[in-house]
Amino acid sequence: MARAGLAVGAAMVLAVCTAGGADAAQAGAPSPGQPAVSAAATAVRITEGEVGEVGPRGTITYPSVTSCLVVTVLLRDGGKVGGHASLFQVPGKYSSDEILPAIRRAVGHRPVQAVDVSGAVGAWNPSYFRKSIERYTDTAPPGPTGDAQGIGDAVARLLGQPRGKVTVQDLPDGDITR
């Protein structure tokens, strides 16, 4: 009976993640302003609108990256801090203009080795990191540009990192593991 319950639970998690919704395994995850996972974790899934962290040699999986961008800060000690930026805000989670400040707070003053930005570059405009689509109430938001250089510049500036540490890769449509 326990195996049947586990199978049903796993199927529900898979269904929610495949749909791009919140990760059911983290249903009790903190709301914006709190990291989803502590640095003691060795593996974590970070869904849309979340920020989390793993310790040295840990793994972050970003599920269902279809129109999202994920940002992973690689710390010199081997740990990672990551965020899953969604084009549209998931209720109760960070919006696209809140993700980078939340990552920056989680990194704090720790030394950064590199920053990886991956996902659906073609669906994004660098300005979405400064003003989320939902915040355009009087005018239409700018359309996507697919400007990898501009996205890298915005991420570097908002994380307070040198531009040379930031790489941008177009990897849409699937799970991304870092």
Short mmCIF file of N, CA and C in Angstrom, two decimals, residues 5-77:
data_model
loop_
_atom_site.label_atom_id
_atom_site.label_comp_id
_atom_site.label_asym_id
_atom_site.label_seq_id
_atom_site.Cartn_x
_atom_site.Cartn_y
_atom_site.Cartn_z
N GLY A 5 0.93 4.41 -2.75
CA GLY A 5 0.86 5.83 -2.36
C GLY A 5 2.05 6.61 -2.88
N LEU A 6 3.23 6.02 -2.80
CA LEU A 6 4.44 6.66 -3.30
C LEU A 6 4.35 6.86 -4.80
N ALA A 7 3.86 5.84 -5.51
CA ALA A 7 3.72 5.95 -6.96
C ALA A 7 2.75 7.05 -7.34
N VAL A 8 1.62 7.13 -6.64
CA VAL A 8 0.64 8.17 -6.92
C VAL A 8 1.24 9.54 -6.62
N GLY A 9 1.94 9.67 -5.50
CA GLY A 9 2.59 10.93 -5.14
C GLY A 9 3.62 11.35 -6.17
N ALA A 10 4.43 10.40 -6.63
CA ALA A 10 5.43 10.70 -7.65
C ALA A 10 4.76 11.13 -8.94
N ALA A 11 3.67 10.50 -9.31
CA ALA A 11 2.95 10.88 -10.52
C ALA A 11 2.40 12.29 -10.40
N MET A 12 1.91 12.66 -9.22
CA MET A 12 1.38 14.00 -9.01
C MET A 12 2.48 15.04 -9.12
N VAL A 13 3.65 14.77 -8.53
CA VAL A 13 4.78 15.69 -8.63
C VAL A 13 5.17 15.86 -10.08
N LEU A 14 5.27 14.75 -10.82
CA LEU A 14 5.64 14.81 -12.22
C LEU A 14 4.62 15.63 -13.01
N ALA A 15 3.35 15.43 -12.75
CA ALA A 15 2.31 16.17 -13.47
C ALA A 15 2.40 17.66 -13.20
N VAL A 16 2.61 18.03 -11.96
CA VAL A 16 2.71 19.45 -11.61
C VAL A 16 3.94 20.06 -12.24
N CYS A 17 5.08 19.38 -12.17
CA CYS A 17 6.31 19.92 -12.74
C CYS A 17 6.23 20.01 -14.26
N THR A 18 5.64 19.00 -14.88
CA THR A 18 5.51 19.02 -16.33
C THR A 18 4.64 20.18 -16.77
N ALA A 19 3.65 20.52 -15.98
CA ALA A 19 2.77 21.63 -16.33
C ALA A 19 3.41 22.98 -16.05
N GLY A 20 4.61 22.98 -15.45
CA GLY A 20 5.29 24.23 -15.17
C GLY A 20 4.85 24.87 -13.89
N GLY A 21 4.09 24.17 -13.08
CA GLY A 21 3.60 24.73 -11.83
C GLY A 21 4.60 24.57 -10.72
N ALA A 22 4.18 24.88 -9.52
CA ALA A 22 5.05 24.76 -8.36
C ALA A 22 5.42 23.32 -8.12
N ASP A 23 6.62 23.09 -7.65
CA ASP A 23 7.11 21.76 -7.35
C ASP A 23 6.41 21.25 -6.10
N ALA A 24 5.62 20.22 -6.24
CA ALA A 24 4.86 19.70 -5.10
C ALA A 24 5.78 19.22 -3.99
N ALA A 25 6.98 18.83 -4.32
CA ALA A 25 7.92 18.39 -3.29
C ALA A 25 8.34 19.56 -2.41
N GLN A 26 8.15 20.79 -2.90
CA GLN A 26 8.51 21.97 -2.12
C GLN A 26 7.27 22.77 -1.77
N ALA A 27 6.14 22.10 -1.62
CA ALA A 27 4.88 22.80 -1.34
C ALA A 27 5.01 23.70 -0.12
N GLY A 28 5.87 23.34 0.81
CA GLY A 28 6.05 24.15 2.00
C GLY A 28 7.20 25.12 1.87
N ALA A 29 7.67 25.35 0.64
CA ALA A 29 8.80 26.25 0.43
C ALA A 29 8.45 27.65 0.89
N PRO A 30 9.45 28.38 1.39
CA PRO A 30 9.20 29.74 1.86
C PRO A 30 8.70 30.64 0.73
N SER A 31 8.00 31.69 1.09
CA SER A 31 7.52 32.67 0.13
C SER A 31 8.67 33.59 -0.28
N PRO A 32 8.45 34.46 -1.27
CA PRO A 32 9.50 35.37 -1.70
C PRO A 32 10.15 36.07 -0.51
N GLY A 33 11.45 36.22 -0.61
CA GLY A 33 12.22 36.83 0.46
C GLY A 33 13.00 35.80 1.24
N GLN A 34 12.66 34.53 1.07
CA GLN A 34 13.34 33.44 1.75
C GLN A 34 13.87 32.47 0.71
N PRO A 35 15.13 31.98 0.84
CA PRO A 35 15.60 30.98 -0.10
C PRO A 35 14.77 29.70 0.02
N ALA A 36 14.55 29.01 -1.11
CA ALA A 36 13.75 27.79 -1.11
C ALA A 36 14.45 26.66 -0.38
N VAL A 37 15.79 26.64 -0.44
CA VAL A 37 16.54 25.54 0.12
C VAL A 37 17.83 26.07 0.71
N SER A 38 18.30 25.44 1.78
CA SER A 38 19.52 25.91 2.44
C SER A 38 20.77 25.40 1.75
N ALA A 39 21.90 25.98 2.12
CA ALA A 39 23.19 25.60 1.55
C ALA A 39 23.59 24.18 1.93
N ALA A 40 22.94 23.59 2.92
CA ALA A 40 23.29 22.23 3.35
C ALA A 40 22.78 21.18 2.36
N ALA A 41 21.85 21.56 1.47
CA ALA A 41 21.28 20.61 0.51
C ALA A 41 22.32 20.17 -0.50
N THR A 42 22.19 18.92 -0.95
CA THR A 42 23.10 18.42 -1.99
C THR A 42 22.41 18.34 -3.34
N ALA A 43 21.09 18.39 -3.37
CA ALA A 43 20.33 18.41 -4.61
C ALA A 43 19.01 19.13 -4.35
N VAL A 44 18.61 19.95 -5.31
CA VAL A 44 17.37 20.71 -5.15
C VAL A 44 16.75 20.96 -6.52
N ARG A 45 15.42 21.04 -6.53
CA ARG A 45 14.67 21.46 -7.72
C ARG A 45 14.18 22.87 -7.45
N ILE A 46 14.43 23.75 -8.38
CA ILE A 46 13.98 25.13 -8.25
C ILE A 46 13.00 25.40 -9.38
N THR A 47 11.74 25.62 -9.02
CA THR A 47 10.70 25.85 -10.01
C THR A 47 10.52 27.35 -10.26
N GLU A 48 9.64 27.67 -11.18
CA GLU A 48 9.41 29.05 -11.60
C GLU A 48 9.15 29.97 -10.40
N GLY A 49 9.91 31.07 -10.38
CA GLY A 49 9.72 32.07 -9.33
C GLY A 49 10.40 31.75 -8.03
N GLU A 50 11.25 30.72 -8.00
CA GLU A 50 11.94 30.35 -6.76
C GLU A 50 13.44 30.62 -6.86
N VAL A 51 14.04 30.75 -5.68
CA VAL A 51 15.49 30.87 -5.52
C VAL A 51 15.91 29.83 -4.50
N GLY A 52 17.02 29.16 -4.75
CA GLY A 52 17.49 28.14 -3.82
C GLY A 52 19.00 28.02 -3.88
N GLU A 53 19.52 27.12 -3.06
CA GLU A 53 20.97 26.99 -2.91
C GLU A 53 21.34 25.56 -2.57
N VAL A 54 22.50 25.15 -3.06
CA VAL A 54 23.09 23.86 -2.69
C VAL A 54 24.53 24.10 -2.27
N GLY A 55 25.03 23.18 -1.46
CA GLY A 55 26.41 23.26 -1.01
C GLY A 55 27.38 22.75 -2.07
N PRO A 56 28.67 22.71 -1.72
CA PRO A 56 29.69 22.23 -2.65
C PRO A 56 29.33 20.87 -3.25
N ARG A 57 29.55 20.75 -4.55
CA ARG A 57 29.28 19.54 -5.33
C ARG A 57 27.78 19.22 -5.40
N GLY A 58 26.93 20.13 -4.99
CA GLY A 58 25.49 19.91 -5.08
C GLY A 58 24.97 20.14 -6.48
N THR A 59 23.73 19.72 -6.71
CA THR A 59 23.11 19.82 -8.02
C THR A 59 21.79 20.57 -7.92
N ILE A 60 21.60 21.51 -8.85
CA ILE A 60 20.33 22.22 -8.96
C ILE A 60 19.68 21.75 -10.26
N THR A 61 18.41 21.35 -10.17
CA THR A 61 17.62 21.03 -11.35
C THR A 61 16.50 22.05 -11.47
N TYR A 62 16.41 22.64 -12.66
CA TYR A 62 15.33 23.57 -12.97
C TYR A 62 14.38 22.83 -13.91
N PRO A 63 13.20 22.43 -13.44
CA PRO A 63 12.29 21.65 -14.28
C PRO A 63 11.49 22.53 -15.27
N SER A 64 11.16 21.92 -16.38
CA SER A 64 10.22 22.51 -17.35
C SER A 64 10.59 23.91 -17.80
N VAL A 65 11.82 24.08 -18.25
CA VAL A 65 12.25 25.39 -18.76
C VAL A 65 11.80 25.48 -20.22
N THR A 66 10.70 26.19 -20.45
CA THR A 66 10.17 26.33 -21.80
C THR A 66 10.23 27.79 -22.28
N SER A 67 9.81 28.71 -21.43
CA SER A 67 9.89 30.13 -21.78
C SER A 67 10.64 30.89 -20.69
N CYS A 68 11.30 30.18 -19.82
CA CYS A 68 11.98 30.77 -18.66
C CYS A 68 13.47 30.98 -18.92
N LEU A 69 14.08 31.71 -18.03
CA LEU A 69 15.54 31.78 -17.94
C LEU A 69 15.91 31.36 -16.53
N VAL A 70 16.98 30.60 -16.41
CA VAL A 70 17.48 30.21 -15.09
C VAL A 70 18.87 30.82 -14.92
N VAL A 71 19.13 31.27 -13.71
CA VAL A 71 20.40 31.93 -13.39
C VAL A 71 21.04 31.13 -12.27
N THR A 72 22.27 30.64 -12.52
CA THR A 72 23.00 29.88 -11.51
C THR A 72 24.30 30.60 -11.21
N VAL A 73 24.49 30.97 -9.95
CA VAL A 73 25.73 31.59 -9.50
C VAL A 73 26.59 30.47 -8.92
N LEU A 74 27.76 30.30 -9.51
CA LEU A 74 28.72 29.29 -9.06
C LEU A 74 29.67 29.96 -8.08
N LEU A 75 29.62 29.53 -6.84
CA LEU A 75 30.46 30.12 -5.80
C LEU A 75 31.85 29.48 -5.82
N ARG A 76 32.85 30.21 -5.38
CA ARG A 76 34.22 29.68 -5.37
C ARG A 76 34.38 28.45 -4.49
N ASP A 77 33.55 28.31 -3.46
CA ASP A 77 33.67 27.14 -2.59
C ASP A 77 32.99 25.90 -3.18
#
